[in-house]
JSON list of C-alpha atoms in Angstrom, two decimals:
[
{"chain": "A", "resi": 82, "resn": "UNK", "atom": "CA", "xyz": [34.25, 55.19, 7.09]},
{"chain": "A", "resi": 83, "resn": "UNK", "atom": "CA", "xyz": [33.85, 51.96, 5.73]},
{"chain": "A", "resi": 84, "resn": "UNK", "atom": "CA", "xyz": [30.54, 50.25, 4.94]},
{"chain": "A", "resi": 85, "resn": "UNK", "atom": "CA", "xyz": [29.09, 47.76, 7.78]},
{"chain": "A", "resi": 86, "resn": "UNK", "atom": "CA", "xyz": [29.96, 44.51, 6.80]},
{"chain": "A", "resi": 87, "resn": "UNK", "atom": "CA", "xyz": [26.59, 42.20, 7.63]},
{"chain": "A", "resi": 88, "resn": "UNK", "atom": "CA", "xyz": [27.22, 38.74, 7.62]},
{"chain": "A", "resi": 89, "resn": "UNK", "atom": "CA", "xyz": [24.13, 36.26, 7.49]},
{"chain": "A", "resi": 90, "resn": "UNK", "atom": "CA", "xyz": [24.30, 32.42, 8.75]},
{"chain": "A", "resi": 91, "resn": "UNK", "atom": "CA", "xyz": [23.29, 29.93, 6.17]},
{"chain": "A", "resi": 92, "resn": "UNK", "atom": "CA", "xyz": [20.06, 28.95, 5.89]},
{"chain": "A", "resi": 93, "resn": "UNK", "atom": "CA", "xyz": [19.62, 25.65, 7.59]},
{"chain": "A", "resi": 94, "resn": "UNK", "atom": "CA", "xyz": [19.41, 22.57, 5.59]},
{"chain": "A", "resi": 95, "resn": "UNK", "atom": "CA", "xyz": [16.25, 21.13, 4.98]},
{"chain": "A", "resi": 96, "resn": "UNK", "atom": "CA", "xyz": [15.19, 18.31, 7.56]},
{"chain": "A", "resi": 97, "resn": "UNK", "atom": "CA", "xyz": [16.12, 15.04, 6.08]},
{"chain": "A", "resi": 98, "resn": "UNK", "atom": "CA", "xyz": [13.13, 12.88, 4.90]},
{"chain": "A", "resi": 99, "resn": "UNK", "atom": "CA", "xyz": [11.81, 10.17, 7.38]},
{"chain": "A", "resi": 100, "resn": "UNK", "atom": "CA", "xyz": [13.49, 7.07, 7.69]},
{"chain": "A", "resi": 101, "resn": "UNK", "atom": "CA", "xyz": [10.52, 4.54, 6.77]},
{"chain": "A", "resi": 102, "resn": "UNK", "atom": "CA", "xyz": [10.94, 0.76, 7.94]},
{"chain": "A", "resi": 103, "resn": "UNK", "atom": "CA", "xyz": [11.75, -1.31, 4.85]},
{"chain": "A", "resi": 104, "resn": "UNK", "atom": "CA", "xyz": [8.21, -2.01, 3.25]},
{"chain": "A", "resi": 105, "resn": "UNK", "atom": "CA", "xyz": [7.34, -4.99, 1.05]},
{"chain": "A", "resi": 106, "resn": "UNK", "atom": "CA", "xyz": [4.32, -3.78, -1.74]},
{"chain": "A", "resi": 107, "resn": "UNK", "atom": "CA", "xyz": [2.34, -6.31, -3.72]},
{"chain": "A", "resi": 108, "resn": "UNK", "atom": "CA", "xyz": [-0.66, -6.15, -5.04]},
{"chain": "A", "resi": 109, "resn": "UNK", "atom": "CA", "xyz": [-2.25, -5.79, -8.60]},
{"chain": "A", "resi": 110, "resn": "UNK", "atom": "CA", "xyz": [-2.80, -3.34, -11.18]},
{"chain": "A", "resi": 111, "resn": "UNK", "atom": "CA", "xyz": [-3.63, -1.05, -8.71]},
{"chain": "A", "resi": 112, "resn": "UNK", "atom": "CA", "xyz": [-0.22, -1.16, -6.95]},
{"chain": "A", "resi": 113, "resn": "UNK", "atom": "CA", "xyz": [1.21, -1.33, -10.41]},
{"chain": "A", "resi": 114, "resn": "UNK", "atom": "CA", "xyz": [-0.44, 2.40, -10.87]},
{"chain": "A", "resi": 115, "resn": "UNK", "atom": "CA", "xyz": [0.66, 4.01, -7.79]},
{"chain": "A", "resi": 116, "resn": "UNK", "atom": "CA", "xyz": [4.15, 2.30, -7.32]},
{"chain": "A", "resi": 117, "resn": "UNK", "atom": "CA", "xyz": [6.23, 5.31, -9.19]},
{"chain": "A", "resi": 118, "resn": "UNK", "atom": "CA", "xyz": [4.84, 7.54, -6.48]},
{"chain": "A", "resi": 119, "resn": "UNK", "atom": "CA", "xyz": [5.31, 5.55, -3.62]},
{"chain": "A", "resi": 120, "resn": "UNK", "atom": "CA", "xyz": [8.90, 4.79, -4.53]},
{"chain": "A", "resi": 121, "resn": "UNK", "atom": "CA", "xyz": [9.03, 8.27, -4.83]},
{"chain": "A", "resi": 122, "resn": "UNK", "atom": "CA", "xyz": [8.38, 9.03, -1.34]},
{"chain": "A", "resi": 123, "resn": "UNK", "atom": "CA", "xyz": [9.80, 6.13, 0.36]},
{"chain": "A", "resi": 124, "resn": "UNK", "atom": "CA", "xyz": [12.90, 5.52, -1.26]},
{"chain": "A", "resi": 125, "resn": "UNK", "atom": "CA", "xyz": [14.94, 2.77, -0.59]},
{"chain": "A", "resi": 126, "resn": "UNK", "atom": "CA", "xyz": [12.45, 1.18, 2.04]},
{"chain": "A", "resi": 127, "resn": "UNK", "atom": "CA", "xyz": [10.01, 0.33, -0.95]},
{"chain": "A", "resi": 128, "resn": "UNK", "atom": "CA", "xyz": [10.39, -3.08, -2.64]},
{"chain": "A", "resi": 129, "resn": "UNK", "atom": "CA", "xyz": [7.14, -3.29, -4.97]},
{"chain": "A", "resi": 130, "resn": "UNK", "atom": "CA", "xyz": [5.89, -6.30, -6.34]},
{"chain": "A", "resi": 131, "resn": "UNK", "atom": "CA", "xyz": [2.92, -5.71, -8.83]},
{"chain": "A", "resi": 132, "resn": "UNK", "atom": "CA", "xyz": [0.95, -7.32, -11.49]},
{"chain": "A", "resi": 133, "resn": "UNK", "atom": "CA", "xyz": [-1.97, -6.40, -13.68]},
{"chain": "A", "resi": 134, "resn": "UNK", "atom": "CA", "xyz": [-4.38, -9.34, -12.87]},
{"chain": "A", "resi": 135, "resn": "UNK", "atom": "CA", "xyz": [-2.50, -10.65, -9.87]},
{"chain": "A", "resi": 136, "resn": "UNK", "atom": "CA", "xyz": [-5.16, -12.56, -7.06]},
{"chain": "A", "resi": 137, "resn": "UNK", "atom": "CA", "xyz": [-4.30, -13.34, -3.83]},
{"chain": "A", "resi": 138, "resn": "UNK", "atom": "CA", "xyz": [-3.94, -16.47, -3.93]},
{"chain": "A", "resi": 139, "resn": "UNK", "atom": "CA", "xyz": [-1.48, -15.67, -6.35]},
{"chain": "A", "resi": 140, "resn": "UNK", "atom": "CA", "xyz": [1.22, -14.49, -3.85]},
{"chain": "A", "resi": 141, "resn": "UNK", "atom": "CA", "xyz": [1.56, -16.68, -0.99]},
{"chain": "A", "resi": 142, "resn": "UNK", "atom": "CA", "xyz": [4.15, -18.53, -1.95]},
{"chain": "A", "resi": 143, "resn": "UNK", "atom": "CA", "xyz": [5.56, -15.74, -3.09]},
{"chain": "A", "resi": 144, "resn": "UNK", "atom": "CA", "xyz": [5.61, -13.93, 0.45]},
{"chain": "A", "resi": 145, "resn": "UNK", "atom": "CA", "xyz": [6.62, -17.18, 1.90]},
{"chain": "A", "resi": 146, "resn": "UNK", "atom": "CA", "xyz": [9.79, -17.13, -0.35]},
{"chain": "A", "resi": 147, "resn": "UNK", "atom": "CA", "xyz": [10.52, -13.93, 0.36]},
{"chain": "A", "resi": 148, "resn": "UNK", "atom": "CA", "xyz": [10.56, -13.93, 3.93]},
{"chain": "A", "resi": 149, "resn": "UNK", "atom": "CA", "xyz": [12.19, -17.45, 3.81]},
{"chain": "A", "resi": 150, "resn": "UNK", "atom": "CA", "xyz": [15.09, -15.65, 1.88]},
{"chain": "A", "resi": 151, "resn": "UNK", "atom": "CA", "xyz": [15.10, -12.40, 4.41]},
{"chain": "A", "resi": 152, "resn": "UNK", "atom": "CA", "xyz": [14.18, -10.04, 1.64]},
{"chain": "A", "resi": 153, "resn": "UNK", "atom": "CA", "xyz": [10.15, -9.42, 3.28]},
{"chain": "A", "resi": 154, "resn": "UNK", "atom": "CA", "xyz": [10.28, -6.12, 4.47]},
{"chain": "A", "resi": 155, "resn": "UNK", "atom": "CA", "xyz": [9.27, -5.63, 8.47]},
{"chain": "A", "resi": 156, "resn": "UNK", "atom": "CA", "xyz": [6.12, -3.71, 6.73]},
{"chain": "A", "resi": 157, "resn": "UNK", "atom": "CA", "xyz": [4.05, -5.58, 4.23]},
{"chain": "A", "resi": 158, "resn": "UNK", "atom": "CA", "xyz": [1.44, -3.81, 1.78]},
{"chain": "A", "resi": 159, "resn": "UNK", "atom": "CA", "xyz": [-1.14, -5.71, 0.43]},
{"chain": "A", "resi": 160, "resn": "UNK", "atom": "CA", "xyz": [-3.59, -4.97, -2.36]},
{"chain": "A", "resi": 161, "resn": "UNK", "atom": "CA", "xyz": [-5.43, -7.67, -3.48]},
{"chain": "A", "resi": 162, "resn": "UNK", "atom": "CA", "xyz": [-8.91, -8.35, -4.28]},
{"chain": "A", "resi": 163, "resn": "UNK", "atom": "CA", "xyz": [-9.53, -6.19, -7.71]},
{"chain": "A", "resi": 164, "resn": "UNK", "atom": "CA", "xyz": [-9.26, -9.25, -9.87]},
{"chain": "A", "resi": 165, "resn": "UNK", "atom": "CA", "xyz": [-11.23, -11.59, -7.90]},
{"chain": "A", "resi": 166, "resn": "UNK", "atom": "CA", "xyz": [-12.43, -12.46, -4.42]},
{"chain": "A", "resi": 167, "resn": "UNK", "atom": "CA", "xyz": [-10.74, -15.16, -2.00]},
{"chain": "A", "resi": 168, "resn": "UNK", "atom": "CA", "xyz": [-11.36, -17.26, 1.06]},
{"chain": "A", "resi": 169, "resn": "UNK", "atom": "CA", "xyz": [-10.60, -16.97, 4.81]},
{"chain": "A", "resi": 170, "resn": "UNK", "atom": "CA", "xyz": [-8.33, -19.69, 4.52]},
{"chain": "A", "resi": 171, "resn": "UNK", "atom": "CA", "xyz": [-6.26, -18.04, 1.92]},
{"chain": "A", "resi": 172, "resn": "UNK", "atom": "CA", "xyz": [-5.92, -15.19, 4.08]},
{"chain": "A", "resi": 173, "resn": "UNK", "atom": "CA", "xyz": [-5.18, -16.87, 6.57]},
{"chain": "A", "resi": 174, "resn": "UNK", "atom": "CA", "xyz": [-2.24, -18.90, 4.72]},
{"chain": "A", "resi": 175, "resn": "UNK", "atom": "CA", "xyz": [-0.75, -15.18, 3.48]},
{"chain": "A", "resi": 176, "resn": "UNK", "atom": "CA", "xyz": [-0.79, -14.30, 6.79]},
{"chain": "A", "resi": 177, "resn": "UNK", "atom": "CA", "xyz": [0.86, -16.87, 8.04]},
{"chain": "A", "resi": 178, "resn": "UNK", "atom": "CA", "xyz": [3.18, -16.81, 5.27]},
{"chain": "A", "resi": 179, "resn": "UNK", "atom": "CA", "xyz": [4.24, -13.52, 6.05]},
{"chain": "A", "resi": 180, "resn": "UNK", "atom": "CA", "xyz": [4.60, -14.32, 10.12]},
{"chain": "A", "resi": 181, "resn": "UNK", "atom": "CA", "xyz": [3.44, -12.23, 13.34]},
{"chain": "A", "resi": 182, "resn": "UNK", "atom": "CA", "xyz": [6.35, -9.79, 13.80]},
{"chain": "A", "resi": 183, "resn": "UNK", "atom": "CA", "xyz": [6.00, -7.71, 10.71]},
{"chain": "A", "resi": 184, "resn": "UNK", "atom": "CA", "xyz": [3.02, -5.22, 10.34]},
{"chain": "A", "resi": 185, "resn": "UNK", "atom": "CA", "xyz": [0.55, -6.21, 7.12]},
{"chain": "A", "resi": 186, "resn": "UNK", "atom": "CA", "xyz": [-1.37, -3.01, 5.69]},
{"chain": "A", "resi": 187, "resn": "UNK", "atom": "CA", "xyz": [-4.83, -4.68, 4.13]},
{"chain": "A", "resi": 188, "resn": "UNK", "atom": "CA", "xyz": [-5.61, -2.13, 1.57]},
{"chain": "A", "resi": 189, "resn": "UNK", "atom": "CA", "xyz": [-9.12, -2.46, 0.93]},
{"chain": "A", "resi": 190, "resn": "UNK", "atom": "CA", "xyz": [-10.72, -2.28, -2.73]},
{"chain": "A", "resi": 191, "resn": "UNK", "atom": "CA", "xyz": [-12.78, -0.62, -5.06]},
{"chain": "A", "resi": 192, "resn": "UNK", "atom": "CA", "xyz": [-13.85, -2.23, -7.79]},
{"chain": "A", "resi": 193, "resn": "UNK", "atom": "CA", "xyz": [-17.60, -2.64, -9.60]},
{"chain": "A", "resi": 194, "resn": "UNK", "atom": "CA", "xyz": [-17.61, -5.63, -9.48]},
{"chain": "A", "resi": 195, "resn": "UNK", "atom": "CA", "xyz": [-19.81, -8.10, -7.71]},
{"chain": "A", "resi": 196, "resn": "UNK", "atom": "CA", "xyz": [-16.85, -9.31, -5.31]},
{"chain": "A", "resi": 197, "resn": "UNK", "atom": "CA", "xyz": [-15.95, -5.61, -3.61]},
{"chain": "A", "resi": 198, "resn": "UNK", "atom": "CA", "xyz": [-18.36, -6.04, -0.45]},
{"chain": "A", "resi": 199, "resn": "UNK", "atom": "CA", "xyz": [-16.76, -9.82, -0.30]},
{"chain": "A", "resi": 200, "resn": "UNK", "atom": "CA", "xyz": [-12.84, -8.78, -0.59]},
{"chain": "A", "resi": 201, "resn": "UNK", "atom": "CA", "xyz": [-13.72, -5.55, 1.81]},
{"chain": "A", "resi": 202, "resn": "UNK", "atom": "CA", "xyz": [-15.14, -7.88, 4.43]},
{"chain": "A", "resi": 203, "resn": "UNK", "atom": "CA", "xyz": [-12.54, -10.48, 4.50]},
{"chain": "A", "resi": 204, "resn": "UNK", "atom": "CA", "xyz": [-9.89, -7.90, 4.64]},
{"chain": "A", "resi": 205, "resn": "UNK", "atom": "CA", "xyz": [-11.78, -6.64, 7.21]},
{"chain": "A", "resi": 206, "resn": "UNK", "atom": "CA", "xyz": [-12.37, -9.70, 8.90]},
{"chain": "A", "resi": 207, "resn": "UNK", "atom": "CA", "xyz": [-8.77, -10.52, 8.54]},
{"chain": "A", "resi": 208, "resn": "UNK", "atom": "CA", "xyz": [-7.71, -7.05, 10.37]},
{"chain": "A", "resi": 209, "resn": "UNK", "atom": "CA", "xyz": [-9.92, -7.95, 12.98]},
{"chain": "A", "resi": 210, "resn": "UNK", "atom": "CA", "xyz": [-8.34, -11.37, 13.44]},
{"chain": "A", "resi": 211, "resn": "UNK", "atom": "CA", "xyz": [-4.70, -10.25, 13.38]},
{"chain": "A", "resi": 212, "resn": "UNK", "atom": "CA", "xyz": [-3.15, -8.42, 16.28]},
{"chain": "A", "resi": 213, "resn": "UNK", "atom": "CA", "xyz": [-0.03, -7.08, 13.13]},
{"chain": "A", "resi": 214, "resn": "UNK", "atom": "CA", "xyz": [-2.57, -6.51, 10.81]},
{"chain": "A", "resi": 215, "resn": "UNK", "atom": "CA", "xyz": [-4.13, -3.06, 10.03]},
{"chain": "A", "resi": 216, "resn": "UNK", "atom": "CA", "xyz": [-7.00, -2.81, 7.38]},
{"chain": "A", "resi": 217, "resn": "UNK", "atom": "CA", "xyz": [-6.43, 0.71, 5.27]},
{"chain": "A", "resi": 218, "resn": "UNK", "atom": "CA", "xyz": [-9.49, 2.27, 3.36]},
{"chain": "A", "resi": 219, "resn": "UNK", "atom": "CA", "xyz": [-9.02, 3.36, 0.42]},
{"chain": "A", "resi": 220, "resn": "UNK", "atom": "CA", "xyz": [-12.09, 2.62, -0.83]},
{"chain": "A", "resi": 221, "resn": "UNK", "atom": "CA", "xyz": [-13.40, 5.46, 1.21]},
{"chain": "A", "resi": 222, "resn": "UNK", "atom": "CA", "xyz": [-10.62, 8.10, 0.17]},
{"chain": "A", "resi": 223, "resn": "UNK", "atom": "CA", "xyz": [-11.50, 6.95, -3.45]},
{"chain": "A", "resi": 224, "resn": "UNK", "atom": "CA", "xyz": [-15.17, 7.49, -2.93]},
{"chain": "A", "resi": 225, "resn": "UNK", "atom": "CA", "xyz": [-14.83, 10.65, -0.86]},
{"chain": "A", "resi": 226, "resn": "UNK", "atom": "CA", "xyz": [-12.82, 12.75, -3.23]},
{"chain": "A", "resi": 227, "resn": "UNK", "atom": "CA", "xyz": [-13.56, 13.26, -7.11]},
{"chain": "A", "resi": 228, "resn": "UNK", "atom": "CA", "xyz": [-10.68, 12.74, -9.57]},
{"chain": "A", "resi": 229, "resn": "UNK", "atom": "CA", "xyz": [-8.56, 9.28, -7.97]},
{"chain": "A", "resi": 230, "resn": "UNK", "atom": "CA", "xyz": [-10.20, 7.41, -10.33]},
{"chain": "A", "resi": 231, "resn": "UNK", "atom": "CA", "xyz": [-10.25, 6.58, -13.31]},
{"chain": "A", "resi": 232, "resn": "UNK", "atom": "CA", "xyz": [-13.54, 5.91, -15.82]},
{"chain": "A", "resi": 233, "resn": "UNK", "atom": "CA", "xyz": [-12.80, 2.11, -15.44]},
{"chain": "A", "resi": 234, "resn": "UNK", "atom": "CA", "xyz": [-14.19, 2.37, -11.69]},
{"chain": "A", "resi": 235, "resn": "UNK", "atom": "CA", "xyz": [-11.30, 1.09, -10.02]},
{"chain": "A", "resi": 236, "resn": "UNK", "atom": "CA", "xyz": [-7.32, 2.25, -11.91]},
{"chain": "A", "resi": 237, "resn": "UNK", "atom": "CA", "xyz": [-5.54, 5.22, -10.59]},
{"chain": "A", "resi": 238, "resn": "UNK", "atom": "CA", "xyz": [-5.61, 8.75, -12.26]},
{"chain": "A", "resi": 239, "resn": "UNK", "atom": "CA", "xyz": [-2.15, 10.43, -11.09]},
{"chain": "A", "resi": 240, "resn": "UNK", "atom": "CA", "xyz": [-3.94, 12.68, -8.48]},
{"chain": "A", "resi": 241, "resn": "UNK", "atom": "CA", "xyz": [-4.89, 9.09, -7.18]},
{"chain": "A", "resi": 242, "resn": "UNK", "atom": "CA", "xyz": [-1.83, 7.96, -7.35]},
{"chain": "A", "resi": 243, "resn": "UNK", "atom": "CA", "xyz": [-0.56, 11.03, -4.84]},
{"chain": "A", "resi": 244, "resn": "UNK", "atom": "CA", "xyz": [-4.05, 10.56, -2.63]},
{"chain": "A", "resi": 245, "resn": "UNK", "atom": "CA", "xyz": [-3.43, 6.41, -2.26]},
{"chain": "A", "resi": 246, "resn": "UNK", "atom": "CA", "xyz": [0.68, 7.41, -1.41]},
{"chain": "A", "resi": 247, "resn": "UNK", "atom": "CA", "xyz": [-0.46, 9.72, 0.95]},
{"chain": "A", "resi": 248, "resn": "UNK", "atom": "CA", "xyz": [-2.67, 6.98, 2.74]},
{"chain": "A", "resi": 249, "resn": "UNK", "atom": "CA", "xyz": [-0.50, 4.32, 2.93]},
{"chain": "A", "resi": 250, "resn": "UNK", "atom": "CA", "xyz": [2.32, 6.35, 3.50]},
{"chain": "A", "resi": 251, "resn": "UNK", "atom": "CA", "xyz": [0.75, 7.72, 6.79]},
{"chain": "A", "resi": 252, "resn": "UNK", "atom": "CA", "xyz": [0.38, 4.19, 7.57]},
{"chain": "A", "resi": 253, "resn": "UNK", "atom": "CA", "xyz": [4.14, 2.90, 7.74]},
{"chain": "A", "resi": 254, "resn": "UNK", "atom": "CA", "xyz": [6.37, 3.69, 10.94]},
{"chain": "A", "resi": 255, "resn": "UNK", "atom": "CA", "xyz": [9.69, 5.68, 10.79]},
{"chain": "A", "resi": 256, "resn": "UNK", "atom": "CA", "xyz": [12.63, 3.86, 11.53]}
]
């Protein structure tokens, strides 16, 4: 008799990765730290634009050219504040800069520095005032988990890196 032939499907392919709305980044050396990550897991959505000792006021005309020119992603990342601390008015100017119909992610800071509380409450001000804007806390993730930081109190380690992707990732719609 001949053997049983068994035949077995193929496995099914993985499920393709979410579709993330395109997503501007800009920020400072902390962006600069986690940007190989979040490229990582957002692909071609991410458009990163990071300094080391970038301020805010640093980039408003610099969001204003960008959505002038169409190349602002509907999702804008913000981290600001390490360097230096900055007014409501500047704020507000970025966030008009940036216009009402795109979502703006405030990522909050830490930093010892004497500015921290002063950043984290205009961000937090600023969420409050803005119906597209969401404040995001990684200063509590940092200070909740041991090993995101490094010794300087406020750069990434790479576990940080994955931990601040993993927060602002969660934060930015599909599609």
């Amino acid at each position: 008799e001949p053997a049983p032939t068994t035949t077995t499907a193929p496995p099914a392919p993985a499920p393709a990765p979410p579709a993330y709305r395109p997503t501007t980044a800009i920020g400072d050396s902390v962006l600069v730290g986690a940007a190989p990550v979040l490229a990582h897991r957002l692909g071609g959505a991410l458009s990163v634009d990071a300094e080391v000792g970038r301020q805010l006021a640093d980039v408003v005309d610099l969001v204003a050219a960008k959505a002038a020119e169409g190349s602002l992603g509907a999702v804008v990342v913000l981290h600001l504040g390490t360097n230096g601390p900055f007014s409501g008015g500047e704020i507000d100017e970025l966030m008009a800069a940036a216009g009402p119909d795109r979502l703006v992610l405030l990522v909050n800071v830490l930093v010892p520095r004497r500015w921290e509380g002063e950043v984290n409450a205009a961000l937090a001000a600023a969420a409050g005032r803005y119906p597209n804007a969401r404040l995001v806390d990684w200063r509590s993730l940092a200070t909740s988990e041991a090993g995101l930081i490094r010794d300087d109190g406020y750069h990434l380690t790479p576990n940080g890196a994955e931990r601040y992707a993993d927060l602002l990732v969660g934060q930015i719609p599909e599609g």
